[in-house]
Amino acid sequence: LKHLGRGKAEKSGLRARMFRGDMNQEPLGGGLGDVAGQGLVGGQAVAGIEKTMKWKLFFFAGACIVLTTGVTTVIFWIFHFTWAPATCMSEIFLLVFGLLMIVLDFPIPNPPPQLVSVRDNCYKFLMFMTRFSGRGMWYLFLATMVFGSLWDTNISWFFGATFSLYLVLLGSAALVKGYLVSSQLDKVRIALLRERDTGGNIDHYVPASGQGLTKAQFKVVLENVTGEKNSFSDDDLDYVINALSFLPSSDGVVTRQELDYWVRPGPMLMV
């Protein structure tokens, strides 16, 4: 009974940390594994959207642009005070967004535990920042704010156009990357749905331990379903596993419940 109570407590604790409102259902044909999110410790350096250093640098450059715009415009309006509360709030938001993104995107291969803790809490409430599609929409939105803050106010037409153009290109690149990986992944989901609709199930893809699929095992599943070798790169697999995770961080394992949630009728999962 003691072990049973502990198991229920762990299961309840994991559910409490999930961020999707429809996760009260039991997974189809299997129980919830004991694989819990491990936080961002270690994971920030090896998995998810921050894995590739070139993306880190691109995102960090975008963060620097937003922060620079926020600081510059706030200082400008302090010395050129005009009663414009909407403009003032917009510049303050830019400053806060810039500081937040500097914290999230500072290109450290192995961030210290203090920074990891801060990022963990940020991603908890900004889960869209863990996906390319979310990042893409975010940078396009910030591009409009930067353009309005520098160009429309005549502070600097040159930097307004240059900064906005970079953010638009970065946001568009992130959206394209997210769509390409998402569409490739959705082909696998459709194939699994077709297999289930014809009387089959996905139980044979899950290890007997019921703990879920590791990165290597998930790659084998994708290759078996598509019949294509190396259809997903190692980086792409990290992005996919990160998107499938119920938590803002990923421990590199696709649990049975996450797999069941993904393999169901509905729109394409955006990575």
Short mmCIF file of C-alpha atoms in Angstrom, two decimals:
data_model
loop_
_atom_site.label_atom_id
_atom_site.label_comp_id
_atom_site.label_asym_id
_atom_site.label_seq_id
_atom_site.Cartn_x
_atom_site.Cartn_y
_atom_site.Cartn_z
CA LEU A 1 0.00 0.00 0.00
CA LYS A 2 2.88 2.31 0.78
CA HIS A 3 4.38 1.82 -2.69
CA LEU A 4 0.94 2.19 -4.29
CA GLY A 5 0.38 5.48 -2.49
CA ARG A 6 3.77 6.74 -3.56
CA GLY A 7 3.08 5.79 -7.19
CA LYS A 8 -0.24 7.66 -7.13
CA ALA A 9 1.45 10.70 -5.62
CA GLU A 10 4.14 10.73 -8.31
CA LYS A 11 1.54 10.35 -11.03
CA SER A 12 -0.54 13.16 -9.54
CA GLY A 13 2.51 15.37 -9.27
CA LEU A 14 3.37 14.90 -12.94
CA ARG A 15 -0.18 15.69 -13.99
CA ALA A 16 -0.11 18.87 -11.90
CA ARG A 17 2.93 20.07 -13.85
CA MET A 18 1.43 19.45 -17.27
CA PHE A 19 0.34 22.38 -19.38
CA ARG A 20 -2.43 20.86 -21.51
CA GLY A 21 -5.94 20.96 -20.17
CA ASP A 22 -7.16 17.72 -21.74
CA MET A 23 -4.66 15.43 -20.03
CA ASN A 24 -7.11 14.07 -17.48
CA GLN A 25 -7.70 11.04 -19.71
CA GLU A 26 -5.76 7.84 -19.37
CA PRO A 27 -3.57 6.98 -22.36
CA LEU A 28 -4.95 4.56 -24.89
CA GLY A 29 -3.93 1.03 -24.06
CA GLY A 30 -1.29 1.80 -21.46
CA GLY A 31 -0.47 3.52 -18.20
CA LEU A 32 1.52 6.62 -17.57
CA GLY A 33 5.20 5.89 -17.27
CA ASP A 34 7.28 7.14 -14.39
CA VAL A 35 9.33 9.36 -16.68
CA ALA A 36 9.03 12.86 -15.30
CA GLY A 37 10.47 16.07 -16.61
CA GLN A 38 14.00 16.59 -15.45
CA GLY A 39 13.94 20.37 -15.66
CA LEU A 40 16.24 22.21 -17.98
CA VAL A 41 19.41 21.19 -16.17
CA GLY A 42 21.63 19.68 -18.82
CA GLY A 43 18.80 19.68 -21.33
CA GLN A 44 19.35 23.30 -22.37
CA ALA A 45 22.77 22.42 -23.73
CA VAL A 46 21.87 19.22 -25.55
CA ALA A 47 18.23 19.27 -26.58
CA GLY A 48 15.39 21.39 -27.81
CA ILE A 49 15.50 24.58 -29.81
CA GLU A 50 18.74 25.77 -28.18
CA LYS A 51 20.80 22.77 -29.26
CA THR A 52 22.42 24.14 -32.40
CA MET A 53 24.82 27.00 -31.67
CA LYS A 54 23.98 28.80 -34.93
CA TRP A 55 20.35 29.10 -33.85
CA LYS A 56 21.51 30.28 -30.44
CA LEU A 57 23.54 33.04 -32.04
CA PHE A 58 20.71 34.08 -34.37
CA PHE A 59 18.23 34.21 -31.50
CA PHE A 60 20.72 36.03 -29.27
CA ALA A 61 21.27 38.64 -31.98
CA GLY A 62 17.51 39.14 -32.13
CA ALA A 63 17.41 39.52 -28.36
CA CYS A 64 20.18 42.14 -28.50
CA ILE A 65 18.25 44.07 -31.16
CA VAL A 66 15.08 44.11 -29.07
CA LEU A 67 16.96 45.10 -25.90
CA THR A 68 18.91 47.82 -27.71
CA THR A 69 15.70 49.22 -29.16
CA GLY A 70 14.02 49.16 -25.76
CA VAL A 71 16.89 50.90 -23.97
CA THR A 72 17.35 53.49 -26.73
CA THR A 73 13.71 54.45 -26.98
CA VAL A 74 13.20 54.61 -23.21
CA ILE A 75 16.19 56.96 -22.86
CA PHE A 76 15.00 59.02 -25.85
CA TRP A 77 11.55 59.60 -24.38
CA ILE A 78 12.99 60.41 -20.96
CA PHE A 79 14.92 63.31 -22.48
CA HIS A 80 12.14 64.22 -24.93
CA PHE A 81 9.17 63.81 -22.65
CA THR A 82 5.78 63.92 -24.32
CA TRP A 83 2.45 62.84 -22.90
CA ALA A 84 2.08 59.56 -24.79
CA PRO A 85 1.19 56.73 -22.37
CA ALA A 86 0.66 54.15 -25.12
CA THR A 87 4.11 54.84 -26.59
CA CYS A 88 5.65 54.72 -23.12
CA MET A 89 4.11 51.34 -22.35
CA SER A 90 5.22 49.98 -25.73
CA GLU A 91 8.84 50.94 -25.07
CA ILE A 92 8.74 49.48 -21.57
CA PHE A 93 7.39 46.22 -22.99
CA LEU A 94 10.22 46.16 -25.53
CA LEU A 95 12.75 46.66 -22.73
CA VAL A 96 11.26 43.85 -20.65
CA PHE A 97 11.01 41.53 -23.68
CA GLY A 98 14.63 42.26 -24.57
CA LEU A 99 15.87 41.44 -21.06
CA LEU A 100 13.82 38.26 -21.00
CA MET A 101 15.17 37.08 -24.35
CA ILE A 102 18.76 37.87 -23.35
CA VAL A 103 18.30 35.55 -20.38
CA LEU A 104 16.73 32.81 -22.51
CA ASP A 105 19.08 33.01 -25.49
CA PHE A 106 22.46 33.89 -24.01
CA PRO A 107 24.76 31.49 -25.95
CA ILE A 108 26.32 29.47 -23.13
CA PRO A 109 26.92 25.79 -24.06
CA ASN A 110 26.63 24.69 -20.41
CA PRO A 111 24.68 27.32 -18.46
CA PRO A 112 25.15 27.57 -14.67
CA PRO A 113 22.39 26.19 -12.40
CA GLN A 114 21.17 29.68 -11.48
CA LEU A 115 20.59 30.62 -15.11
CA VAL A 116 19.01 27.22 -15.75
CA SER A 117 16.54 27.81 -12.92
CA VAL A 118 15.55 31.21 -14.30
CA ARG A 119 15.10 29.80 -17.81
CA ASP A 120 13.07 26.91 -16.45
CA ASN A 121 10.61 29.29 -14.82
CA CYS A 122 10.46 31.50 -17.93
CA TYR A 123 9.69 28.57 -20.24
CA LYS A 124 7.04 27.43 -17.78
CA PHE A 125 4.91 30.42 -18.76
CA LEU A 126 6.31 30.95 -22.28
CA MET A 127 6.13 27.42 -23.62
CA PHE A 128 5.74 28.68 -27.20
CA MET A 129 9.38 29.79 -27.01
CA THR A 130 10.44 26.13 -27.00
CA ARG A 131 9.17 25.64 -30.57
CA PHE A 132 10.31 27.03 -33.88
CA SER A 133 6.78 27.97 -34.92
CA GLY A 134 6.25 29.86 -31.65
CA ARG A 135 9.59 31.61 -31.99
CA GLY A 136 8.78 32.58 -35.56
CA MET A 137 5.49 34.25 -34.65
CA TRP A 138 7.15 35.92 -31.66
CA TYR A 139 9.92 37.52 -33.73
CA LEU A 140 7.49 38.70 -36.38
CA PHE A 141 5.46 40.38 -33.64
CA LEU A 142 8.59 41.99 -32.17
CA ALA A 143 9.58 43.21 -35.64
CA THR A 144 6.38 45.29 -35.79
CA MET A 145 7.09 46.74 -32.33
CA VAL A 146 10.68 47.65 -33.22
CA PHE A 147 9.56 49.21 -36.51
CA GLY A 148 6.94 51.29 -34.75
CA SER A 149 9.34 52.37 -32.01
CA LEU A 150 12.15 53.54 -34.29
CA TRP A 151 10.64 54.30 -37.70
CA ASP A 152 7.20 55.68 -36.86
CA THR A 153 8.56 57.94 -34.12
CA ASN A 154 11.37 59.23 -36.39
CA ILE A 155 14.02 58.21 -33.87
CA SER A 156 15.99 56.37 -36.56
CA TRP A 157 14.65 55.30 -39.92
CA PHE A 158 17.83 53.38 -40.77
CA PHE A 159 17.93 51.26 -37.62
CA GLY A 160 14.16 50.91 -37.65
CA ALA A 161 14.33 49.35 -41.11
CA THR A 162 17.51 47.32 -40.48
CA PHE A 163 16.47 45.89 -37.11
CA SER A 164 12.96 45.10 -38.30
CA LEU A 165 14.25 43.38 -41.44
CA TYR A 166 16.53 41.11 -39.40
CA LEU A 167 13.70 40.14 -37.05
CA VAL A 168 11.37 39.46 -39.98
CA LEU A 169 13.97 37.25 -41.68
CA LEU A 170 14.69 35.43 -38.40
CA GLY A 171 11.01 34.90 -37.68
CA SER A 172 10.34 33.69 -41.21
CA ALA A 173 13.30 31.27 -41.08
CA ALA A 174 12.07 29.86 -37.77
CA LEU A 175 8.56 29.41 -39.17
CA VAL A 176 9.86 27.65 -42.29
CA LYS A 177 12.08 25.36 -40.21
CA GLY A 178 9.19 24.55 -37.89
CA TYR A 179 6.81 23.84 -40.77
CA LEU A 180 9.24 21.55 -42.60
CA VAL A 181 9.87 19.42 -39.51
CA SER A 182 6.17 19.50 -38.55
CA SER A 183 4.95 18.35 -41.98
CA GLN A 184 7.49 15.52 -42.05
CA LEU A 185 6.42 14.42 -38.58
CA ASP A 186 2.74 14.62 -39.48
CA LYS A 187 3.24 12.03 -42.24
CA VAL A 188 4.25 9.59 -39.51
CA ARG A 189 1.22 10.48 -37.39
CA ILE A 190 -1.15 9.95 -40.32
CA ALA A 191 0.41 6.56 -41.04
CA LEU A 192 0.00 5.53 -37.39
CA LEU A 193 -3.62 6.73 -37.41
CA ARG A 194 -4.28 4.71 -40.55
CA GLU A 195 -2.77 1.65 -38.89
CA ARG A 196 -5.00 2.15 -35.85
CA ASP A 197 -8.12 2.70 -37.98
CA THR A 198 -7.57 -0.59 -39.80
CA GLY A 199 -7.69 -2.55 -36.56
CA GLY A 200 -4.07 -2.28 -35.48
CA ASN A 201 -2.55 -0.48 -32.53
CA ILE A 202 0.70 1.19 -31.60
CA ASP A 203 1.46 -1.04 -28.62
CA HIS A 204 4.19 -2.89 -30.48
CA TYR A 205 6.13 0.35 -30.86
CA VAL A 206 6.39 0.88 -27.11
CA PRO A 207 8.98 -1.11 -25.09
CA ALA A 208 7.67 -3.72 -22.67
CA SER A 209 8.94 -1.62 -19.75
CA GLY A 210 6.28 0.98 -20.55
CA GLN A 211 8.69 3.80 -19.71
CA GLY A 212 8.38 5.38 -23.14
CA LEU A 213 10.66 5.76 -26.13
CA THR A 214 14.20 7.05 -25.95
CA LYS A 215 15.56 9.18 -28.78
CA ALA A 216 17.13 6.14 -30.48
CA GLN A 217 13.94 4.07 -30.12
CA PHE A 218 11.76 6.91 -31.39
CA LYS A 219 14.03 7.27 -34.41
CA VAL A 220 13.57 3.56 -35.18
CA VAL A 221 9.78 3.99 -34.98
CA LEU A 222 9.86 6.92 -37.40
CA GLU A 223 12.06 5.01 -39.85
CA ASN A 224 9.90 1.87 -39.67
CA VAL A 225 6.70 3.81 -40.29
CA THR A 226 8.03 5.96 -43.14
CA GLY A 227 10.30 3.30 -44.62
CA GLU A 228 12.98 5.96 -44.99
CA LYS A 229 16.36 5.98 -43.30
CA ASN A 230 17.63 9.19 -41.75
CA SER A 231 14.42 11.06 -42.58
CA PHE A 232 15.03 13.06 -39.40
CA SER A 233 18.42 14.42 -38.38
CA ASP A 234 19.60 14.18 -34.79
CA ASP A 235 18.80 17.84 -34.28
CA ASP A 236 15.34 17.41 -35.79
CA LEU A 237 14.65 14.52 -33.41
CA ASP A 238 15.52 16.76 -30.48
CA TYR A 239 13.15 19.43 -31.76
CA VAL A 240 10.36 16.85 -32.23
CA ILE A 241 10.80 15.27 -28.79
CA ASN A 242 10.85 18.73 -27.27
CA ALA A 243 7.57 19.61 -29.00
CA LEU A 244 5.91 16.33 -27.93
CA SER A 245 6.83 16.89 -24.29
CA PHE A 246 4.05 17.89 -21.91
CA LEU A 247 6.57 19.95 -19.95
CA PRO A 248 8.50 23.05 -21.08
CA SER A 249 11.67 20.98 -20.88
CA SER A 250 12.36 17.55 -22.28
CA ASP A 251 14.30 14.67 -20.75
CA GLY A 252 14.80 13.04 -24.15
CA VAL A 253 12.06 10.41 -23.70
CA VAL A 254 8.63 10.27 -25.37
CA THR A 255 6.28 8.84 -22.75
CA ARG A 256 3.38 6.58 -23.65
CA GLN A 257 0.89 9.30 -22.78
CA GLU A 258 2.68 11.83 -24.97
CA LEU A 259 2.69 9.31 -27.83
CA ASP A 260 -1.05 8.65 -27.43
CA TYR A 261 -1.80 12.36 -27.30
CA TRP A 262 0.08 12.90 -30.55
CA VAL A 263 -1.41 9.90 -32.42
CA ARG A 264 -5.01 11.04 -32.45
CA PRO A 265 -7.20 12.84 -35.01
CA GLY A 266 -6.65 16.54 -35.11
CA PRO A 267 -4.48 19.29 -36.55
CA MET A 268 -0.79 18.92 -37.27
CA LEU A 269 1.54 19.32 -34.31
CA MET A 270 3.64 22.42 -34.82
CA VAL A 271 7.30 21.97 -33.91
#
